[in-house]
Structures are given as C-alpha cells and as structure tokens.
Coordinates of C-alpha atoms and ligand atoms in Angstrom, one line a residue:
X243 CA 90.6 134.9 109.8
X244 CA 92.4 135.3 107.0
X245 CA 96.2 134.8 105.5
X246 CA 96.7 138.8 106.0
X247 CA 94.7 138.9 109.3
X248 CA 96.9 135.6 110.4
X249 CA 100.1 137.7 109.4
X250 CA 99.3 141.0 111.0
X251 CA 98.8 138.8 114.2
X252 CA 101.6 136.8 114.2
X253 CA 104.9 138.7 112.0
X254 CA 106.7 136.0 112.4
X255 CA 104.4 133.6 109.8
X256 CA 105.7 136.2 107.3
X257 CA 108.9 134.3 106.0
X258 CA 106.9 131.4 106.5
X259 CA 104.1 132.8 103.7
X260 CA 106.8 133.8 102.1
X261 CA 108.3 130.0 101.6
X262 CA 111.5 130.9 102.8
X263 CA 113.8 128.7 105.1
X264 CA 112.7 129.7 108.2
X265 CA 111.7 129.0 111.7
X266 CA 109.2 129.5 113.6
X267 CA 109.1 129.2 117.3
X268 CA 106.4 128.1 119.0
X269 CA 105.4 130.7 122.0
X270 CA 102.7 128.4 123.3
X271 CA 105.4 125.9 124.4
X272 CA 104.9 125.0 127.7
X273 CA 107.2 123.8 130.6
X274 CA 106.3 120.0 130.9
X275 CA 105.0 120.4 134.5
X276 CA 102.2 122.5 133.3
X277 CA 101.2 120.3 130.2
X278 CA 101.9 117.4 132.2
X279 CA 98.5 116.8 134.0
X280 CA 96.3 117.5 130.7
X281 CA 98.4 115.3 128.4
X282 CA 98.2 112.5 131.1
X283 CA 93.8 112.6 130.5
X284 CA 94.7 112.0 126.4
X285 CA 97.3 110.2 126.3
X286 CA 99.0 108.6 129.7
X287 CA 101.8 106.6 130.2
X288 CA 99.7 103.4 130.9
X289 CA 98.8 104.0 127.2
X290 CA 101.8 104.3 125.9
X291 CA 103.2 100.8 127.9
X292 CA 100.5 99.1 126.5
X293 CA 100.9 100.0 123.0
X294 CA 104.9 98.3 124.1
X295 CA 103.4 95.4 125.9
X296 CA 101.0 94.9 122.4
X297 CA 104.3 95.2 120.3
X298 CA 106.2 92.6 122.4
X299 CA 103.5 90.7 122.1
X300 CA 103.6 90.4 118.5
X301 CA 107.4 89.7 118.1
X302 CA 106.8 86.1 117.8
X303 CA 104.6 87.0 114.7
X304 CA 107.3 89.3 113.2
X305 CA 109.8 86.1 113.7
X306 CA 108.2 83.8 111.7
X307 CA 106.4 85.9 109.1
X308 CA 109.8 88.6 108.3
X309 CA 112.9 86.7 109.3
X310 CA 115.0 89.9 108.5
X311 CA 113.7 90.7 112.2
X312 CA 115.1 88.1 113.7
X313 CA 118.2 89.9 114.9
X314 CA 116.4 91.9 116.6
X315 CA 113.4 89.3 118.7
X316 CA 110.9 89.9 116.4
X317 CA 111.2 93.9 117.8
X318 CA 111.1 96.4 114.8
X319 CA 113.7 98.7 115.9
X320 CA 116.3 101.0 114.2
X321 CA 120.0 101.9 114.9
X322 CA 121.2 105.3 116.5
X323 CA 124.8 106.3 114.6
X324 CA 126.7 109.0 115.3
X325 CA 127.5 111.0 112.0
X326 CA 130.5 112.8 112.8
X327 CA 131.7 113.4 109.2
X328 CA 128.0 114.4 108.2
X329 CA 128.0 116.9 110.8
X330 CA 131.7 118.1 109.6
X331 CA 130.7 118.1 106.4
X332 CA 127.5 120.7 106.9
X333 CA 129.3 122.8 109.1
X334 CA 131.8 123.4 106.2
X335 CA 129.6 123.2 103.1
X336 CA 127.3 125.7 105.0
X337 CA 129.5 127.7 107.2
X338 CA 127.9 126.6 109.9
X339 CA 128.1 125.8 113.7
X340 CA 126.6 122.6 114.7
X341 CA 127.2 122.2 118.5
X342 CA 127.5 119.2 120.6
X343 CA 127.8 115.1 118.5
X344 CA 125.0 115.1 116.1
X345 CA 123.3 111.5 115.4
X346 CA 121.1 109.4 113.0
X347 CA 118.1 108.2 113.8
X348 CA 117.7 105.8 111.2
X349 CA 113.9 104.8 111.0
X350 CA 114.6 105.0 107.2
X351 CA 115.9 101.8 107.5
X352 CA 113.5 100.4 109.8
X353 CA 112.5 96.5 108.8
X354 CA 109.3 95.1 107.4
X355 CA 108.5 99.1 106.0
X356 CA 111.7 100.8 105.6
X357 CA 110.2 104.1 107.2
X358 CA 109.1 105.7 110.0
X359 CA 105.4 104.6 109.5
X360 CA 106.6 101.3 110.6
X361 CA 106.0 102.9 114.3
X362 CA 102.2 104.2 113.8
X363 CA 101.1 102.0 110.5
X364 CA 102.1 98.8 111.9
X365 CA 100.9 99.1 115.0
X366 CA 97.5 100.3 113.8
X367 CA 97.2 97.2 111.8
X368 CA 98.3 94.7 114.4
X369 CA 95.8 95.9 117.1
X370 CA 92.8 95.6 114.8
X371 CA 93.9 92.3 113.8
X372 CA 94.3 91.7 117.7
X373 CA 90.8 92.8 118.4
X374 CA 89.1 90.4 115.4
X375 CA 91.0 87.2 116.6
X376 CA 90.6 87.7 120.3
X377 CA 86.8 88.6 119.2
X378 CA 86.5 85.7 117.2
X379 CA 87.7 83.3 120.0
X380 CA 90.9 82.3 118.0
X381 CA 93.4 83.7 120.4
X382 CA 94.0 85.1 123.5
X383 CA 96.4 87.8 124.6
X384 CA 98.4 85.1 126.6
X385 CA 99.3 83.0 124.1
X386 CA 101.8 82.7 121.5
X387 CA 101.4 85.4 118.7
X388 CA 103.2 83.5 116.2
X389 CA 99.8 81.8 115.4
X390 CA 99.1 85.1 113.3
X391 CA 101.2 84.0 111.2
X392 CA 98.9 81.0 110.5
X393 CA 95.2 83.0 110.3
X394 CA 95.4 83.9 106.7
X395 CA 91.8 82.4 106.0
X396 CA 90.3 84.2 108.5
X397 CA 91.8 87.9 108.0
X398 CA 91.0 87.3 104.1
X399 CA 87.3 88.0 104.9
X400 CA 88.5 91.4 106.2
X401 CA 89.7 94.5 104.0
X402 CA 92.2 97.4 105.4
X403 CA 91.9 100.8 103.5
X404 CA 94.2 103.6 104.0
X405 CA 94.9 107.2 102.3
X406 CA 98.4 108.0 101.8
X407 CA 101.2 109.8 99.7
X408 CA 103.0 106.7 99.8
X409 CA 105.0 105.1 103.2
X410 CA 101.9 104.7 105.4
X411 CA 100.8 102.7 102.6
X412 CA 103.8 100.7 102.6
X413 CA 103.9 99.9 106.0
X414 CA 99.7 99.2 106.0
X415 CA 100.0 97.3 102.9
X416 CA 103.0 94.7 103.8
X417 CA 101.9 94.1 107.4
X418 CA 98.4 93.8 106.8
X419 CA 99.1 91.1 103.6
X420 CA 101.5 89.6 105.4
X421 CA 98.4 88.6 108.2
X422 CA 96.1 87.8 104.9
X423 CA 94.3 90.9 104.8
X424 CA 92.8 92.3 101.6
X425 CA 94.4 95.7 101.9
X426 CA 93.5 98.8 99.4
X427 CA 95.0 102.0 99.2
X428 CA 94.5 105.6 98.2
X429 CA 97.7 107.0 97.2
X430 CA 97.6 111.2 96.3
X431 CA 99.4 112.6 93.1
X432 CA 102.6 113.1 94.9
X433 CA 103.2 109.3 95.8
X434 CA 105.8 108.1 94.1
X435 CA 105.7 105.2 91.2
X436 CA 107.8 102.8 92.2
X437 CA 105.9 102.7 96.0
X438 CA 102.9 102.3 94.0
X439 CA 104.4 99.0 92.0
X440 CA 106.0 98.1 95.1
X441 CA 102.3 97.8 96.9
X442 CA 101.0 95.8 93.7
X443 CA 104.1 93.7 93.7
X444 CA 102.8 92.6 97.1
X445 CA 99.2 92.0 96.1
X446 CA 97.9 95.2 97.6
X447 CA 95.2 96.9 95.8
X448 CA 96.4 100.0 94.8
X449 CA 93.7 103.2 94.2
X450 CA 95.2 106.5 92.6
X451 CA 93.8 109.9 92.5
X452 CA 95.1 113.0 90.7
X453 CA 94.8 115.1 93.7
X454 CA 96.5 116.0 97.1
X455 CA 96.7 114.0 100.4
X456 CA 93.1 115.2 101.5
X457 CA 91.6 114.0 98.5
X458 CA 92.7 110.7 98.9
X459 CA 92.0 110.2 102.7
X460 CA 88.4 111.9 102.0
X461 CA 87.7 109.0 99.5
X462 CA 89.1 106.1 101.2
X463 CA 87.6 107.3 104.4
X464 CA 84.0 107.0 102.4
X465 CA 84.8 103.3 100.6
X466 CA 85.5 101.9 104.1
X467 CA 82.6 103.4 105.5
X468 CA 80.0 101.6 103.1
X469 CA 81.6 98.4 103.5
X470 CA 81.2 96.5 107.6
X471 CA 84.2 94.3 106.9
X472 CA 86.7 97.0 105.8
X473 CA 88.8 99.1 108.3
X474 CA 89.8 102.7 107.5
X475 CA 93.1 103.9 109.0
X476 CA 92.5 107.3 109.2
X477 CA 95.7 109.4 109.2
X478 CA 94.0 112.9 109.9
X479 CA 92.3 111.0 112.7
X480 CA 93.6 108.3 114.7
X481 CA 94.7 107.8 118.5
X482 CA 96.3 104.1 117.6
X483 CA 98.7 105.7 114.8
X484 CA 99.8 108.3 117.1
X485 CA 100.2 105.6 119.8
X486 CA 102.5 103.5 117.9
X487 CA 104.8 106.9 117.6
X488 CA 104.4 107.0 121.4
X489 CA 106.4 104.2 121.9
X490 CA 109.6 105.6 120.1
X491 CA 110.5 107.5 123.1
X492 CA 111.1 104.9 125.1
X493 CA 113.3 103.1 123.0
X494 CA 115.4 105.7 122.5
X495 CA 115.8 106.4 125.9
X496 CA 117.3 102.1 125.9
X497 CA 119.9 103.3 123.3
X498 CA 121.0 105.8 125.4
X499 CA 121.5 104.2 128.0
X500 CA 122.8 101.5 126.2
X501 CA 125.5 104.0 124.1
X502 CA 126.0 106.3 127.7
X503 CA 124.5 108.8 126.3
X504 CA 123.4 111.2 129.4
X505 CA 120.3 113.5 129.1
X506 CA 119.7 116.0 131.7
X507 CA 119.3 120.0 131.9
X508 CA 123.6 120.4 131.2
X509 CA 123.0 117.7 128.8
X510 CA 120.3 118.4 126.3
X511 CA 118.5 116.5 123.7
X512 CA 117.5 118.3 120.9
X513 CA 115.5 116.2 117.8
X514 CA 114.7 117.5 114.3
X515 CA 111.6 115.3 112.9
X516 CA 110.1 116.0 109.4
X517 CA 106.2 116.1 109.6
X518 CA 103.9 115.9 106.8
X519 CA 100.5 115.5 109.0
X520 CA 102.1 115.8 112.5
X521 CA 100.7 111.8 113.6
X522 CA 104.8 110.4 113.4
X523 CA 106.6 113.4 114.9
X524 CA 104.1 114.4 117.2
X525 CA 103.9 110.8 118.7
X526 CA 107.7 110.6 118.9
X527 CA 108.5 114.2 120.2
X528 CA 105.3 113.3 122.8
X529 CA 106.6 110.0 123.9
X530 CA 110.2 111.7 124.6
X531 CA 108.9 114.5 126.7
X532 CA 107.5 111.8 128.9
X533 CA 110.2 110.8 130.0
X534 CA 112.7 113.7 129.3
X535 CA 110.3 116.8 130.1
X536 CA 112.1 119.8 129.5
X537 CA 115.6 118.3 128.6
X538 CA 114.0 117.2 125.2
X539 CA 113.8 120.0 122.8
X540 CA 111.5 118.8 119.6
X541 CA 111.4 120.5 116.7
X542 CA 109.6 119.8 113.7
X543 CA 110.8 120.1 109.8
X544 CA 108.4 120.6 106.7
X545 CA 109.3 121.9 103.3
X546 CA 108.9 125.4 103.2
X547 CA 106.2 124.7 100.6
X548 CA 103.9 122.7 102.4
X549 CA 104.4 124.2 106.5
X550 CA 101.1 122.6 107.3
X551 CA 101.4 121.7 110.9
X552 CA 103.1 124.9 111.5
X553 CA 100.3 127.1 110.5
X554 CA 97.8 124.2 112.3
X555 CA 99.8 125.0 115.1
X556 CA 100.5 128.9 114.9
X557 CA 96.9 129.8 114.0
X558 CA 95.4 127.8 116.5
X559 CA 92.9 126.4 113.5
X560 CA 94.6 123.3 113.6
X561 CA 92.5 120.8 110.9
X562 CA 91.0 123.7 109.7
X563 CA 94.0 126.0 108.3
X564 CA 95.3 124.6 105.0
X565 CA 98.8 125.5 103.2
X566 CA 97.1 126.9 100.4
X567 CA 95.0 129.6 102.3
X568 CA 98.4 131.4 102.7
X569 CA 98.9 130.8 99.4
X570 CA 101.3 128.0 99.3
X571 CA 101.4 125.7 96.9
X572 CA 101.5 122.0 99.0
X573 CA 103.6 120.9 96.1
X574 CA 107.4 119.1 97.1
X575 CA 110.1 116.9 96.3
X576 CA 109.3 115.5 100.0
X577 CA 106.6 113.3 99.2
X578 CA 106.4 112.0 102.6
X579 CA 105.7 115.4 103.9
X580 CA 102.7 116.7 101.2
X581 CA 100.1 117.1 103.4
X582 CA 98.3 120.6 102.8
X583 CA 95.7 120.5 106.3
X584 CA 97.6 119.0 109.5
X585 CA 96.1 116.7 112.2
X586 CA 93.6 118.1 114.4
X587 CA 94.5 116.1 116.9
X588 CA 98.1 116.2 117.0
X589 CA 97.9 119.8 116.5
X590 CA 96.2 120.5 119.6
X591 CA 97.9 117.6 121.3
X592 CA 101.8 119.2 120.3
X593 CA 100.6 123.1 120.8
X594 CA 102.3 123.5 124.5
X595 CA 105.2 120.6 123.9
X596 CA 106.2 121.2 120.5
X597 CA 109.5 123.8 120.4
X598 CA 109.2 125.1 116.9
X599 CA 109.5 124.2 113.2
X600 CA 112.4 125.2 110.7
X601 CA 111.2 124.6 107.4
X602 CA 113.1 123.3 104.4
X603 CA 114.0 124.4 100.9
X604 CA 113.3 121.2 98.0
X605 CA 116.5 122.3 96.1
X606 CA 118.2 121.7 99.1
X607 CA 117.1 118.1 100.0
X608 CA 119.3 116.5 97.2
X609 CA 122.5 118.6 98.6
X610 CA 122.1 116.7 101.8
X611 CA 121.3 113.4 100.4
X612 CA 124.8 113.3 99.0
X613 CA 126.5 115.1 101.3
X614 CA 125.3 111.9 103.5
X615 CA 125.9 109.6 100.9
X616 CA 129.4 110.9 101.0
X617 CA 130.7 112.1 104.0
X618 CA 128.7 108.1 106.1
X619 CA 127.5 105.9 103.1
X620 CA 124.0 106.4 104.1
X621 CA 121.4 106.7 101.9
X622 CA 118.0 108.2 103.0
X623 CA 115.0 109.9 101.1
X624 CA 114.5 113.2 100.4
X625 CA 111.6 114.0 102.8
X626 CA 114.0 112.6 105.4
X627 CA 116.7 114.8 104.3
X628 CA 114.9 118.0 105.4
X629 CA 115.9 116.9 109.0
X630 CA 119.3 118.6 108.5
X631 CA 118.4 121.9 108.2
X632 CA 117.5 121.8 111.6
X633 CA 120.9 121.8 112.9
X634 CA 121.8 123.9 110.3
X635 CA 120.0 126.5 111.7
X636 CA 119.8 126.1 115.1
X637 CA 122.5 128.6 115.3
X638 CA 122.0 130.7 112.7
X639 CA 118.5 132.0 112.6
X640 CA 117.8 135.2 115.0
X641 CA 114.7 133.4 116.0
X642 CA 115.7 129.9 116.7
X643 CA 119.2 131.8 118.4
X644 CA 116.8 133.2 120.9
X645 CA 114.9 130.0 121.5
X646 CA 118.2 128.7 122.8
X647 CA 118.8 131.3 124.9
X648 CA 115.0 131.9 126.5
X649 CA 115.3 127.9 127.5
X650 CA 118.9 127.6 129.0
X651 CA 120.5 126.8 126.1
X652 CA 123.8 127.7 126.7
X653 CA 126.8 127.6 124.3
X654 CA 128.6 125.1 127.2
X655 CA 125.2 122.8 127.5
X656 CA 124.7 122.9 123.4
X657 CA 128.7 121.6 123.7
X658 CA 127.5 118.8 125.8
X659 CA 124.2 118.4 123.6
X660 CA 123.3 115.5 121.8
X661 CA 121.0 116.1 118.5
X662 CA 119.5 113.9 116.6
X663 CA 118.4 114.1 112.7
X664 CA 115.4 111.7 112.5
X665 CA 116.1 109.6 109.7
X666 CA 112.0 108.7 108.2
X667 CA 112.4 107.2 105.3
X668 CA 114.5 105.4 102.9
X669 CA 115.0 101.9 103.5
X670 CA 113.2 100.2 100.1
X671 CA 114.2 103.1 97.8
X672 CA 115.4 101.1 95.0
X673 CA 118.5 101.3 93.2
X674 CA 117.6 102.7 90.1
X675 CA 115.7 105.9 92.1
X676 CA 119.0 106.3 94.2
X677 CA 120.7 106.7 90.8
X678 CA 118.0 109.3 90.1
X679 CA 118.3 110.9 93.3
X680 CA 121.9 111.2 93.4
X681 CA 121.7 112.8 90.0
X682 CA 119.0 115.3 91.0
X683 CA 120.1 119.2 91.1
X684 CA 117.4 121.9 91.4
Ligands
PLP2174 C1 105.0 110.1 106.7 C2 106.4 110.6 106.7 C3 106.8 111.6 107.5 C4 105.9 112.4 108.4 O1 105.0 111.7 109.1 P1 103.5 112.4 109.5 O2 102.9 111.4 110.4 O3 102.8 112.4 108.2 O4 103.8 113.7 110.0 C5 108.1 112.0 107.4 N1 109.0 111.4 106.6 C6 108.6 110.4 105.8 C7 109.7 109.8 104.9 C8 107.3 110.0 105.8 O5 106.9 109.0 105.0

C-alpha cells in the first residue's frame, strides 16, 4: 500500500503525514490478559530475570573498572525525581492541565553512558563478552566478575561494531573499551560532533557516513559480517538490546516501592518514552506491563518529523514502512530519535501493549529544555525533551482525551496518577553544547 491508500485506511495518520503535533492511539492495544500468553513464548519473565541475574553479576566489574558506580554496587541505575515546578511550569507556559505528580525518570544521567542506551547497549556488550570468556575457559558464571576488569589481552583480539546516530555508540564504545575490546562505529549524518570526538577521545574507532541511520547499520552490519572475530550489534535486530530494556521495569517497580508510590487500577501509571527505533521504549514499556498489566499506560514520543515506529506500528508494515514513504523528511533536532524504518521486531512485539504515540514539534524541544533548566536545574537533551509533550497533551488532544476515557481513566484516578517523563539522554552533554542549547530558538 501506499501513503494515500495508508491514509484513506486509517484518518487518523492524517495529522501525523501532515507533521503536526499529534497523537495517535493505538486500536490494536490489547488488555494484558490477552497479550499475556503470546509475549510469554518471545519474551518471558525467566528472560527478563536472567538478563538481572547477568547484570548483578557484572557489578563487581562496574566497581573496579567505573568507580563513579560505586554508590550504587556496581548497579547502573538512575534516580526517580518528582518535578513539581516543571510540571507547574508547563501547565502555565502551555495552558495546560497536567493531572496527578509528574516525575523524572532520569536515564539521561545514567553512569558509565549518560543515556538510556546504557540499559540495552551495555548489556549487549557484557553478555558477548560473557559468552567469549566462559567459552574460552577463563571464567565461570560463579565467580567473581571483577576479573573482567583484568582480560584486556584477551578481548583485544576481538572487535565490536555497531550502527548508530550517536548514544548507542556511546554506551557500545565506553563499555566495550573499557573490557579491551577494539570497538568501531558507524555513526549517521545526524550524530552529533562532539559524541563523535567523545568516542575517539576514548580510543573507539569512529566510521562516518553522510547518510541516515539505515545507511549506517546497513554498512556496519556488512564489515562485521566479513570479519569472524568482530561482533555486530544490530539495533534494527537484536533480542539482547531489547532485553537489557526489559529489565528497567523492574527497577522501577523498587523505586516505587521504595518512594510509596502505589500502582493499581485507582492509581495509574502513565510513562512518556521517546523512540527513535522502538528497541529502548519498547523494552522498558514491555518490562512494565509485566508486572503492572493494565495499570501501566505506555506511550511513546517521536518528532513529528521522523514518526517511524508509529507508522511501523499503524500500518502493520513494521521494518518495512519508512518515514519518507509518507513523505516525511526523517530530518530533527532529536538526534537520538532519527531513525526513518522502526524495528521489526519491537514493532510487532509492542503492536497489542503499546497505548499510543504523541509526536513532537523540534522548535519545541529547546522551550522545554529551559523550562527544565529553570523551573528544577536539570539539564537533559533535546531528544529527551520530546517526553513532555506527552503530558502536555494528554488532556488536550480529542484523541488521546478519548483514550483516557475508553480505559478508565477517570479525572479522580488521573488525580491520583503518577506520570513519568522518561528522561533518555543527557548525562555527557558538555558544557559548551549546553551553552548552545540553552541559546537555541527555532
Ligand atoms: C536512542 C535514544 C532514544 C530511543 O531509543 P530507541 O531504542 O532508538 O527507540 C531516545 N532518546 C535518546 C536520547 C536516545 O539516544
């Protein structure tokens, strides 16, 4: 099919070809009973506590070899805040109402990669270096993992290779030289430059190509595959990424708890994730519905530019729909989220659990940096900025309006909701780009 037959299908793509701030709501969603036995088959929750038990396992590494983890055991892990002045401040900038406390999520300031891709990236990386060694003979999984620390020779006969627009191959590049991997990456046009010196800084081979996202996955995909010792972590492809997402949910659930947070059906969580291929927020929104089921709401953000996943999703031609078939450009400030063709996997995975997606305006994405550098003293990248316009607009767009009220979304549970802006990236913007960003106005 194409963009017009796609449209005449499904009306409400229109504002969405259109590149306006939208939402769309997804009519395939599912209540979790139903999804529940299928999901189990692809993904079950034995998977998901052994992608845990594998990142426990590794603390003792993440002690010794990034101290700045210490505070937390070697666990990479990032703080939930409440933004109260944040969520004053959008309700008056934008006339809007913003129900219930609205919180941070603040994976932008997640350690060792400063961004969400510390979840999926990382964990990629550490169970390929967990197969070689245990392969090898050098270790085995009951013994003490700091000794990764210490296997530099042998992980220097090994290459990693990734495509990116620039955090995965942050997160790729500092964990896997930090084990003594030679580690090369294939960064599109929209990565940014300092990401790119940041890589080299750390002796991370750095690949660039004057094209989109696909481009670059395409031709790192075919290096690796000539060469037996390189691995290719394949964002449009892999299960282990999307694992390490998994494992979010759980966490959060500990904060929670922790913070006496309650989530049940008169206490709602609703989460806002930006998604460039789908791999971070599908894995995240997947590992919350887990354990939440219908109480979790997940929505998805992407610049209204680039709605990738949403058309994978709506169109049911999930790896095979790109943004420019509806004649989009791909092209935004949100570097993080410039993927033009979503996952295939997550796609399908997220078609009956994902809620909807509000997309995002790039002129907007400064106004809510600052308003946020303002109104908390947090600073967070632009492609994690688009999170906001999901509270934004919960209540203000017809369609999303109706959403609330199809799925027992009452204005007295929304009152006792709790929503979270998922922070994704952020943490090693440096301080000459802030200046830059803070200056931005489009
Ligand atoms: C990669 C990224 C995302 C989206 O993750 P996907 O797995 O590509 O969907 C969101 N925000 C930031 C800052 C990112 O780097």
């Amino acid at each position: 099919m194409n963009c017009e037959e796609y449209l005449a299908r499904d009306p409400s793509l229109v504002p969405i070809a259109r590149q306006e701030e939208a939402v769309w709501i997804n009519s395939r969603l599912l209540p979790y009973d139903m999804t529940k036995g299928i999901s189990e088959l692809v993904v079950s929750d034995a998977d998901i506590a052994d992608a845990a038990a594998r990142l426990v396992r590794f603390a003792a590494f993440f002690r010794r070899a990034f101290p700045e983890t210490e505070e937390t055991q070697g666990i990479i892990e990032s703080p939930l805040r409440p933004i109260p002045a944040m969520q004053r401040a959008l309700s008056e900038t934008y006339g809007a109402d913003i129900p219930g406390r609205l919180y941070l999520k603040m994976d932008s300031h997640l350690a060792v990669a400063g961004s969400i891709k510390a979840r999926g990236g990382i964990y990629e990386v550490l169970k390929h270096a967990e197969a070689l060694a245990v392969d090898a003979g050098l270790i085995t999984v009951r013994d003490d993992y700091a000794k990764f620390a210490e296997m530099k020779d042998f992980f220097s006969k090994y290459m990693i290779q990734v495509g990116s627009t620039g955090n995965l191959a942050l997160s790729i590049g500092v964990v896997g030289a930090a084990l003594g991997f030679r580690v090369r990456v294939h960064m599109s046009a929209d990565a940014k430059q300092w990401k790119k010196e940041l890589l080299r800084a750390r002796g991370v081979e750095v690949v660039e190509y004057d094209d989109d996202f696909a481009r670059a996955v395409r031709e790192g995909r075919r290096a690796s595959a000539v060469d037996p010792m390189s691995y290719f972590v394949d964002d449009e492809r892999s299960r282990d990424l999307f694992m390490g997402y998994t494992v979010a949910g759980a966490r959060l659930q500990n904060q929670l708890e922790e913070m006496n947070i309650p989530v049940d059906a008169d206490h709602p969580l609703v989460v806002y994730i930006p998604a460039g291929i789908g791999g971070s927020p599908g894995g995240v929104s997947y590992g919350l519905r887990r354990i939440y089921g219908d109480d979790v709401h997940a929505f998805f953000v992407e610049p209204a530019t680039c709605p990738s996943v949403l058309l994978g999703i709506a169109t049911q031609a999930f790896e095979g729909v790109s943004v420019h078939d509806f004649g989009i450009s791909g092209r935004t400030e949100a570097d993080g989220l410039a993927v033009p063709c979503p996952s295939g996997f997550v796609t399908r995975l997220m078609t009956n659990q994902a809620a909807g997606i509000f997309t995002a305006i790039d002129a907007k994405l400064y106004d809510y940096l600052r308003l946020l550098d303002e109104s908390e003293g947090i600073r967070i990248e632009p492609s994690s900025c688009a999170a906001f316009v999901g509270p934004l607009n919960l209540l203000r767009l017809p369609a999303a309006q109706a959403y609330c009220a199809a799925h027992g979304l009452t204005p007295q549970r929304l009152a006792a909701s709790t929503q979270i802006a998922w922070a994704t990236g952020g943490g090693f913007v440096p301080n000459e780009m802030w200046t830059a960003y803070l200056a931005t106005y489009q």
